[in-house]
Every structure is written in C-alpha cells, then in structure tokens.
CSV table of C-alpha atoms in Angstrom, one decimal:
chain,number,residue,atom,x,y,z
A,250,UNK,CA,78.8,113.2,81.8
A,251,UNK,CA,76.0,111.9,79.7
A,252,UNK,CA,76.3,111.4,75.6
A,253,UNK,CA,73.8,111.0,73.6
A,254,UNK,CA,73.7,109.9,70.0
A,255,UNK,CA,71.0,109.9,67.2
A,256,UNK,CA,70.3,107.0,65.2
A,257,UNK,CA,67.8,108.6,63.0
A,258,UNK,CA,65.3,105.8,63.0
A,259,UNK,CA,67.4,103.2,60.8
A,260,UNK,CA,68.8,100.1,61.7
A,261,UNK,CA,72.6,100.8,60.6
A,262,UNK,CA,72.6,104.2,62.3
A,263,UNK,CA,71.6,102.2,65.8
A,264,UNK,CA,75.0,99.6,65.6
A,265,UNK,CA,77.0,103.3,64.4
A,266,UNK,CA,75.7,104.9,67.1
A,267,UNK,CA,76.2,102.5,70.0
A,268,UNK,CA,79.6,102.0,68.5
A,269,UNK,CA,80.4,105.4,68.4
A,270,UNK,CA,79.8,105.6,71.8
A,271,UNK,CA,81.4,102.3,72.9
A,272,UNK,CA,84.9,103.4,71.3
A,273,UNK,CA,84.6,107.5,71.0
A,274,UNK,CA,83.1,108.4,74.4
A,275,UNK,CA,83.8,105.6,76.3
A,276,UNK,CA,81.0,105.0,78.3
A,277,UNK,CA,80.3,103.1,81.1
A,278,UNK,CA,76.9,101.6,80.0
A,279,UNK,CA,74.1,102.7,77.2
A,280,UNK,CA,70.2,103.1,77.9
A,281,UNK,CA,68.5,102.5,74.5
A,282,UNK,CA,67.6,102.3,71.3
A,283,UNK,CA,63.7,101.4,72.2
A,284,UNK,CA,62.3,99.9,69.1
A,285,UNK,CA,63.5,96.4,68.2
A,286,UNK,CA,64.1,97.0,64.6
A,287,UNK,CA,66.9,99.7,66.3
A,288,UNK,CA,67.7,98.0,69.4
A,289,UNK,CA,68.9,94.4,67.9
A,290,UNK,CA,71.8,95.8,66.1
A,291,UNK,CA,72.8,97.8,68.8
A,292,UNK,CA,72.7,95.2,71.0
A,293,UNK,CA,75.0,93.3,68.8
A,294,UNK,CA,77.9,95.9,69.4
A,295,UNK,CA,77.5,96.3,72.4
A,296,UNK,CA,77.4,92.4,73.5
A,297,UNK,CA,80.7,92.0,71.3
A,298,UNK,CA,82.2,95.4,73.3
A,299,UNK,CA,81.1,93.6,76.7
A,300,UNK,CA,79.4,97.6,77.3
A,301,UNK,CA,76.1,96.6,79.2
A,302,UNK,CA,73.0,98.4,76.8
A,303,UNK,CA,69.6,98.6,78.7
A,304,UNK,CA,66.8,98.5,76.1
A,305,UNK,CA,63.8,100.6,77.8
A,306,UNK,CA,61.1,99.7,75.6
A,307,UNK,CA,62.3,96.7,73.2
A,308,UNK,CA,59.9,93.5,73.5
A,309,UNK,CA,61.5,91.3,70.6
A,310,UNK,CA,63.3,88.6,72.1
A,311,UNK,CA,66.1,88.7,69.4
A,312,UNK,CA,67.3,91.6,71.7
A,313,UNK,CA,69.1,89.6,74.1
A,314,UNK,CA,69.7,86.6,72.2
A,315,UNK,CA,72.7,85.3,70.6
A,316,UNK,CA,71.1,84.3,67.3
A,317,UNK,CA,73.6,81.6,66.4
A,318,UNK,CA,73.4,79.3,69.7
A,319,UNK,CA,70.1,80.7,71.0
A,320,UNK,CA,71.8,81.2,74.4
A,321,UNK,CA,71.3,84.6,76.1
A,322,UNK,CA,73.6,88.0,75.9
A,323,UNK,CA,75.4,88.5,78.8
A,324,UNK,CA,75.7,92.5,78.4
A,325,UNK,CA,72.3,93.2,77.0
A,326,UNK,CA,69.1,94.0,79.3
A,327,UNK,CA,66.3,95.5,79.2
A,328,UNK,CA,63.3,97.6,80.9
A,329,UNK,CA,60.2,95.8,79.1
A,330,UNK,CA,58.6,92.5,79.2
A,331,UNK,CA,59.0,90.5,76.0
A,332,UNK,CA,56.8,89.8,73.1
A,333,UNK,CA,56.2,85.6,73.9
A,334,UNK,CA,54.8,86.9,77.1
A,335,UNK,CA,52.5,89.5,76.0
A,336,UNK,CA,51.5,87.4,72.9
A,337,UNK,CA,50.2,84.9,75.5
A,338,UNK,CA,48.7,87.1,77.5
A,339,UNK,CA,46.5,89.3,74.9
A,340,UNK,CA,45.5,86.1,73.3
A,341,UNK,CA,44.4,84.6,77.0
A,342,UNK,CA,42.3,87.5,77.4
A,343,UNK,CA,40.2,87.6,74.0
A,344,UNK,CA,39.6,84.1,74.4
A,345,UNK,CA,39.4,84.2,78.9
A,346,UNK,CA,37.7,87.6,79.3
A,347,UNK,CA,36.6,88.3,75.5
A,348,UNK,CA,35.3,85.2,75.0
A,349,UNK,CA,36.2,84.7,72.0
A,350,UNK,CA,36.7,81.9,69.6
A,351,UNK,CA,37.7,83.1,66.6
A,352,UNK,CA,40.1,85.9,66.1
A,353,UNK,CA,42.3,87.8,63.4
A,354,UNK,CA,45.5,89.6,62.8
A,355,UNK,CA,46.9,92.1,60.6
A,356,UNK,CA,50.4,93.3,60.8
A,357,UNK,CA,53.3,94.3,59.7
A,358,UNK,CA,55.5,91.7,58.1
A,359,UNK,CA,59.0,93.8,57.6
A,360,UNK,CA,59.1,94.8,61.9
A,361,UNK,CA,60.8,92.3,64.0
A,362,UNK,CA,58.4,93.7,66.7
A,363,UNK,CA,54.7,93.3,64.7
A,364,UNK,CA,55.8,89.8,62.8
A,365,UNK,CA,57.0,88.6,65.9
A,366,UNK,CA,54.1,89.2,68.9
A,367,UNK,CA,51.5,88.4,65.8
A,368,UNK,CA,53.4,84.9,65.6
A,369,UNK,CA,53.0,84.4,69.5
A,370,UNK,CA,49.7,85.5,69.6
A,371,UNK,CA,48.4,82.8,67.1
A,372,UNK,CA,50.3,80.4,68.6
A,373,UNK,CA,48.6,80.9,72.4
A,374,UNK,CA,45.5,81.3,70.9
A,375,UNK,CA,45.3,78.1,68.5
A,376,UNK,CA,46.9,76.1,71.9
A,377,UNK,CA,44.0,77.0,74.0
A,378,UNK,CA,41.3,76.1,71.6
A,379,UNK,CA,40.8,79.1,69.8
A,380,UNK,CA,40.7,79.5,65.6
A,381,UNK,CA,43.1,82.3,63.6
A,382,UNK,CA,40.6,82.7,60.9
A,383,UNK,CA,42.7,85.3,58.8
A,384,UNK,CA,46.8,86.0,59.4
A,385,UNK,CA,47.1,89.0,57.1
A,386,UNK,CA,50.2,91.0,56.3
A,387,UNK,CA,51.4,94.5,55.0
A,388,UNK,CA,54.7,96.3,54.7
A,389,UNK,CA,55.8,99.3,56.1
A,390,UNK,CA,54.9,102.5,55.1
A,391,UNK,CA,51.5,100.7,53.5
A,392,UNK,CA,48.3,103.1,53.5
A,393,UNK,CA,45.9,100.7,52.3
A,394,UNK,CA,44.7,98.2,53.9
A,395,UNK,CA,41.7,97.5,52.2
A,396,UNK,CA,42.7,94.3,50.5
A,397,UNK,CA,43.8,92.2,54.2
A,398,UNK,CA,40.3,93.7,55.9
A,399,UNK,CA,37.7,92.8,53.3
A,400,UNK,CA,39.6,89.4,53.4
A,401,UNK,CA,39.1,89.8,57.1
A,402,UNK,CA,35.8,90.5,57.4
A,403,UNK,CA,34.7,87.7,55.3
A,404,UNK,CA,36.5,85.4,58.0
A,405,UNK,CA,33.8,86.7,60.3
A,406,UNK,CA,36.9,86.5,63.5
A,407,UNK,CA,35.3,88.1,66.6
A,408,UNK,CA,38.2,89.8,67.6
A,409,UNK,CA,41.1,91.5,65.6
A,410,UNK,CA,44.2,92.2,67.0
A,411,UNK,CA,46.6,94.5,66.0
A,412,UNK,CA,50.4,94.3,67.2
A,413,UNK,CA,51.2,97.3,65.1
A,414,UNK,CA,52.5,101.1,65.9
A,415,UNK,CA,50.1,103.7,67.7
A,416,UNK,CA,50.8,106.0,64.0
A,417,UNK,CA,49.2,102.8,61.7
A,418,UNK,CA,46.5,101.9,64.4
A,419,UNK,CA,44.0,104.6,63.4
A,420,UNK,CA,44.1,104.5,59.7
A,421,UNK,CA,43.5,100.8,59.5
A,422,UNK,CA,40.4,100.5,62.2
A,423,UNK,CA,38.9,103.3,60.7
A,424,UNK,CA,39.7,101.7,57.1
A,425,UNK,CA,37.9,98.2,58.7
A,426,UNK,CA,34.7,100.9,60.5
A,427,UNK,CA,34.0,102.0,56.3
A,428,UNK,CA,34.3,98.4,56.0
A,429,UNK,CA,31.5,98.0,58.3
A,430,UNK,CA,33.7,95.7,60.7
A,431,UNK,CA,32.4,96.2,64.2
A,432,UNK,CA,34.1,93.4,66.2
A,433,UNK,CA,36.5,94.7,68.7
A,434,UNK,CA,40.0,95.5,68.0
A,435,UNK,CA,43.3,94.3,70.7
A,436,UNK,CA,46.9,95.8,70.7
A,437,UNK,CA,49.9,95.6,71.9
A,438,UNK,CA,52.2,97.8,74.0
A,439,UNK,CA,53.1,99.8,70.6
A,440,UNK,CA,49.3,101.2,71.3
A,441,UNK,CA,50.6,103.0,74.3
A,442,UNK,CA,50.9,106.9,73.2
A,443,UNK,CA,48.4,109.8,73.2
A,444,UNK,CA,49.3,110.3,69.8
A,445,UNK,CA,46.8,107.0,69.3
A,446,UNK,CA,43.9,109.1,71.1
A,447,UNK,CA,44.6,112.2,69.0
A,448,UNK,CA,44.8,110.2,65.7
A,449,UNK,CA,42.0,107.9,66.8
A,450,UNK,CA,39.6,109.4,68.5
A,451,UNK,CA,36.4,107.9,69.1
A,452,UNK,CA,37.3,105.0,66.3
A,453,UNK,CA,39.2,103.3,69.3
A,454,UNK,CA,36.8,103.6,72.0
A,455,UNK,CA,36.1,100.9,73.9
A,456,UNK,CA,39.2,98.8,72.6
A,457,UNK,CA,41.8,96.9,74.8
A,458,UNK,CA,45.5,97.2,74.3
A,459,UNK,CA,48.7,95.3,76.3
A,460,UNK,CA,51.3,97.7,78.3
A,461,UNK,CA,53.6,97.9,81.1
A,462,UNK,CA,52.5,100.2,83.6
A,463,UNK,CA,48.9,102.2,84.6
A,464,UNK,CA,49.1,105.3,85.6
A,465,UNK,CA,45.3,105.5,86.9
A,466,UNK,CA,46.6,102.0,89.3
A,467,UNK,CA,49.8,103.5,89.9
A,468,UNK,CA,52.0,102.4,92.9
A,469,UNK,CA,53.6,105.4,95.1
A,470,UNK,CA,56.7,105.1,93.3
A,471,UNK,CA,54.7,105.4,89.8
A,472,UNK,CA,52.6,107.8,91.5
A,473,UNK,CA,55.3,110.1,92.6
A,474,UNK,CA,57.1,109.9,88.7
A,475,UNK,CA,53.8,110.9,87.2
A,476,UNK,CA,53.4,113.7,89.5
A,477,UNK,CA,57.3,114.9,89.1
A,478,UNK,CA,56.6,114.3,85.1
A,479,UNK,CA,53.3,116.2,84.6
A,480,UNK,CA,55.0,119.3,86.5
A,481,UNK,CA,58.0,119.4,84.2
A,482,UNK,CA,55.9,118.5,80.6
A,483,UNK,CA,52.4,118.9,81.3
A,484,UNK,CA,51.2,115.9,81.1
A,485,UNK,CA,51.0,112.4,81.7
A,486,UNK,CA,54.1,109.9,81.3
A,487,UNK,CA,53.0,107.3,78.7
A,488,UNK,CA,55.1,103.7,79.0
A,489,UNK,CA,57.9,104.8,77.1
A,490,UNK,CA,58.8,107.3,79.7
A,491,UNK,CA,58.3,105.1,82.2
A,492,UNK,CA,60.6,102.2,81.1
A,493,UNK,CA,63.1,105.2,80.0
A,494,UNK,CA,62.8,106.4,83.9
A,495,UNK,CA,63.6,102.7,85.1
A,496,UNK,CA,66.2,101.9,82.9
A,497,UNK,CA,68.2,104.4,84.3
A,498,UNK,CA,67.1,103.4,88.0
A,499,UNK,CA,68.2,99.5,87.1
A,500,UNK,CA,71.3,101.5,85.7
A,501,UNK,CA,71.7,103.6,89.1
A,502,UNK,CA,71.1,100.9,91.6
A,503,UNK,CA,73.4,98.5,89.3
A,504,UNK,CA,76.5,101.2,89.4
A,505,UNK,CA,75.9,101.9,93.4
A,506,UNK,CA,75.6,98.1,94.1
A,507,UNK,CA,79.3,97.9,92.0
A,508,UNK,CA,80.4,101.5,93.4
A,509,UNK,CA,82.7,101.9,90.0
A,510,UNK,CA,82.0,102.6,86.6
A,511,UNK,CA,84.0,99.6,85.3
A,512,UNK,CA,82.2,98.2,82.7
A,513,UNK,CA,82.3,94.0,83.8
A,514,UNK,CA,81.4,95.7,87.5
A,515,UNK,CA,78.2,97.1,86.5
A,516,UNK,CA,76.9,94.4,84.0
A,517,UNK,CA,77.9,91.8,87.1
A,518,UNK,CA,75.9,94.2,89.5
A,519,UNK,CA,73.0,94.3,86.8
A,520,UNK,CA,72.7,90.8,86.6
A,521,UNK,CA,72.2,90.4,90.3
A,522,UNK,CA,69.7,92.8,91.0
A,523,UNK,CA,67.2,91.1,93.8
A,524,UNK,CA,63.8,93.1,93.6
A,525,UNK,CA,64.0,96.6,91.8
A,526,UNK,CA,60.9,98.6,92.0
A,527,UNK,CA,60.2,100.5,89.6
A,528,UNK,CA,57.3,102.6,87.9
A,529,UNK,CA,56.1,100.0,85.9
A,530,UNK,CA,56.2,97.1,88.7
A,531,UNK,CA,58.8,95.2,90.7
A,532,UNK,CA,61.3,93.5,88.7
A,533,UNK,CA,64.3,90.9,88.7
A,534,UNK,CA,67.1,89.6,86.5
A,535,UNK,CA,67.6,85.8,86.9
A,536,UNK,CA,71.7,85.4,86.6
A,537,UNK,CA,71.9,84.4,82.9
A,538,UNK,CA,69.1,86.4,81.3
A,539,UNK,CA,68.4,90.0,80.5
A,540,UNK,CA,64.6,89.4,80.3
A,541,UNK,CA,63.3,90.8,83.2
A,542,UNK,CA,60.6,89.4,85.9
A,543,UNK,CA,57.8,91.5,85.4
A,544,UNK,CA,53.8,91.9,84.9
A,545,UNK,CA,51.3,93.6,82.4
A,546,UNK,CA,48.4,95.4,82.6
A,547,UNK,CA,45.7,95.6,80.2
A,548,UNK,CA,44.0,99.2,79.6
A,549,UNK,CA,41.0,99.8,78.0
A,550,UNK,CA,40.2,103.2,75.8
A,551,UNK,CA,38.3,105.8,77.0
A,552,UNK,CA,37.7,109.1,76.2
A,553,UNK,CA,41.0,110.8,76.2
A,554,UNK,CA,42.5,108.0,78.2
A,555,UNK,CA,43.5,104.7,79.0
A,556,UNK,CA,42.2,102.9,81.7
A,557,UNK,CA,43.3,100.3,83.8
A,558,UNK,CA,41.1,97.2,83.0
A,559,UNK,CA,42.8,94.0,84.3
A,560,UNK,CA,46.4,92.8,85.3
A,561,UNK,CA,48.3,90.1,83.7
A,562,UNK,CA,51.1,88.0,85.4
A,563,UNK,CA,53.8,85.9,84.0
C-alpha cells in the first residue's frame, strides 16, 4: 500500500514528512520531493534511516551528497540529470549553436536550484572563451526586476539565460521586452511546464530551454507513456511526469531485481541497475553514485509547444 505525505512547499515539512514516513508507515522506499530546496532535507533523513528516496525531478547536486566529506549518499537517487551537467551543456550551446560571446544571467539567489545551475553555467561559459557580462540576483517572491535588466541591458550580453521557475519566467522577459531587450533568452529544465506557454505566450517564442525528455522525439517507450497519459488527463506529459513515471520504474525493476521489500535489498538492487529505459532516455547508476547516466535535449518554443531542437550528451 502506497502513503503519501504533503510537505506543503517548505523545507522543514519535506525532512517531517519523509520522517514521518520512514518511522510511522514504514516504507520500503520514498519517490520524491522534486524540487531541491525540498528534496535536500529529505534526502538527509532518509540517508541517515538507510530508506532509499528517489528524487524525480531534483538537479542540485547537494541531493546526493554528503555535505561534510563531499562523498556520495548511499540511499539517495534520483530520476534527473544534474545541474553541473546541464549548466555545461546550455552554456555549450549559446556559445556552439548560438554563437554567442557574451551572455547574462539573472536568478534567484535564495534556491539551491537557480544559484546553483547559474554558477555552472558561468563557469562553462567563461572556460570556453566566452564573457558573463552581468551575473544579476533577486530573491524569491521578487516582482520587480527592473533594476538587474536595465543593468543588463547596458551590458549589451547577446544571450540571457535564465535558470529560474516556469511561474517567474514570464514576468521578467516580458519586464526586459518594455525594456526593449531583444536578445534571446535560455532556460533550464524548471522551463519545462505549459503553465510557461499559458503565462508567456508569444513573449517566449522562439526561445530555447534545457529538459530531460521530448515528447515530439519520443522513443516507443516515451511514446507509449504519452499516449497512456493524454487518455487519462487530456493532455501531454511535461518532464515532471515523466521522471515521476520512471522513478517508480527504477523503483519497480530495483524491488523485482531484489524480489523483497527489505530496505538494504532494494537500495543494493538500485545501485546495480545495468541499462534502465525509461521515458526520458536510457539510464545507469555507477555503484557509488545516485547521479544517473543520462542525456538532455534542448527544445525550442513554439506556438503552444515545445519542440525538439537538438540533443545533448554527457
């Protein structure tokens, strides 16, 4: 029998919840939180538990890190590639496939997930030649961003990337379009939701945004998930569904491949997965690591959708 718990979108409530479930329900294994600012202290219980935690959608590599000796958790995995790697690869393509030279960033400072892919991404870019001409901040919650993009725009970058949530996108490229800012915008898997599109609209067309899986490139294992998923909601599964879907098939194949629910079994099982296919690629564990094996896609807006525009492998 599944539990689920809620942890309302705060930190605290993530390590309450996992530990609820760790020592109230006794389960076997936990999928979740996605967000890193929820899914780091929930990893933390559940490393010190030894209770395996899959993180579908969690990118920061604090995740599955022991923070003290750097060395990895051995009961925390997840679903999602991590933010060093996408970092690399959305600053490779504004300077590969963009062309660009000179770029700029605005994000936010208090998310472990924004502070750290903005981090990674200057640090790719600046390493293969390319200037950071502005590194701007804001904080949570912020609604103007007025300040950072007129600073921005006297930079002159040629490209501004954005590693922030699909609810902020919107209001701060159509804050930079009054600005008269017309140099295109990159993003990072938060992008990923038709939410952006709704909020967005024709402000974000054209732009180019990191993720895990395309559904317009799918493979017949994504295909048959997006048809199974449009049937039962109505419409089509953005990457937060699809790493949910996977974390529990890494969490099925791990628990057949043990064939118990003990605890030490399944991570053990986890751990040695060979070549799991899943909706948003193939992917591996190498036996001391939770980061999985995996690639990226870039998509391009357009319209009402996302398109596939390019792949990017580790």
């Amino acid at each position: 029998m599944a539990s689920i718990e809620d942890n309302a979108g705060k930190a605290d409530q993530s390590a309450a919840a996992a530990q609820k479930l760790i020592t109230q329900q006794n389960v076997a294994a936990i999928i979740g939180p996605n967000a890193s600012r929820y899914a780091i202290p929930a990893a933390e219980v559940a490393e010190s538990s030894q209770v395996v935690l899959i993180s579908p959608w969690s990118t920061n590599p604090k995740t599955t890190i022991v923070e003290k000796t750097g060395e990895s958790k051995k009961y925390v995995f997840r679903a999602a590639f991590i933010d060093p790697f996408q970092g690399r690869v959305v600053a490779k393509f504004a300077l590969d496939s963009l062309k660009a030279t000179k770029a700029a960033v605005l994000y936010d400072v208090a998310s472990d997930y924004n502070k750290g892919i903005a981090e990674f991404f200057k640090q790719t870019f600046e390493e293969n030649g390319g200037t950071v001409v502005a590194f701007e901040t804001y904080t949570t919650n912020d609604k103007d961003f007025s300040a950072q993009l007129t600073k921005i725009k006297s930079a002159e970058p040629d490209v501004i990337f954005l590693p922030n949530y699909y609810s902020e996108v919107p209001l701060q490229i159509q804050q930079a379009h009054r600005l008269n800012i017309t140099v295109p915008f990159l993003g990072s898997d938060s992008w990923g939701s038709a939410e952006l599109i709704k909020l967005c609209g024709v402000d974000c067309e054209g732009y180019y945004f990191s993720t895990h899986y395309a559904p317009d490139a799918a493979t017949p294992v994504a295909q048959k998930f997006i048809e199974n998923y449009k049937a039962k909601y109505g419409n089509v599964p953005d990457d937060v569904a699809a790493l949910t879907y996977d974390s529990f098939g890494l969490l099925w194949s791990a628990l057949q491949s043990a064939g118990s629910a003990d605890r030490q079994a399944i991570r053990d099982a986890l751990a040695k997965i060979p070549n799991f296919e899943g909706v948003t690629g193939t992917m591996q564990f190498k036996e001391g690591s939770g980061d999985p094996i995996k690639s990226a896609v870039i998509l391009q807006v357009k319209g009402d959708q996302f398109i596939w525009f390019a792949n990017a492998a580790p």
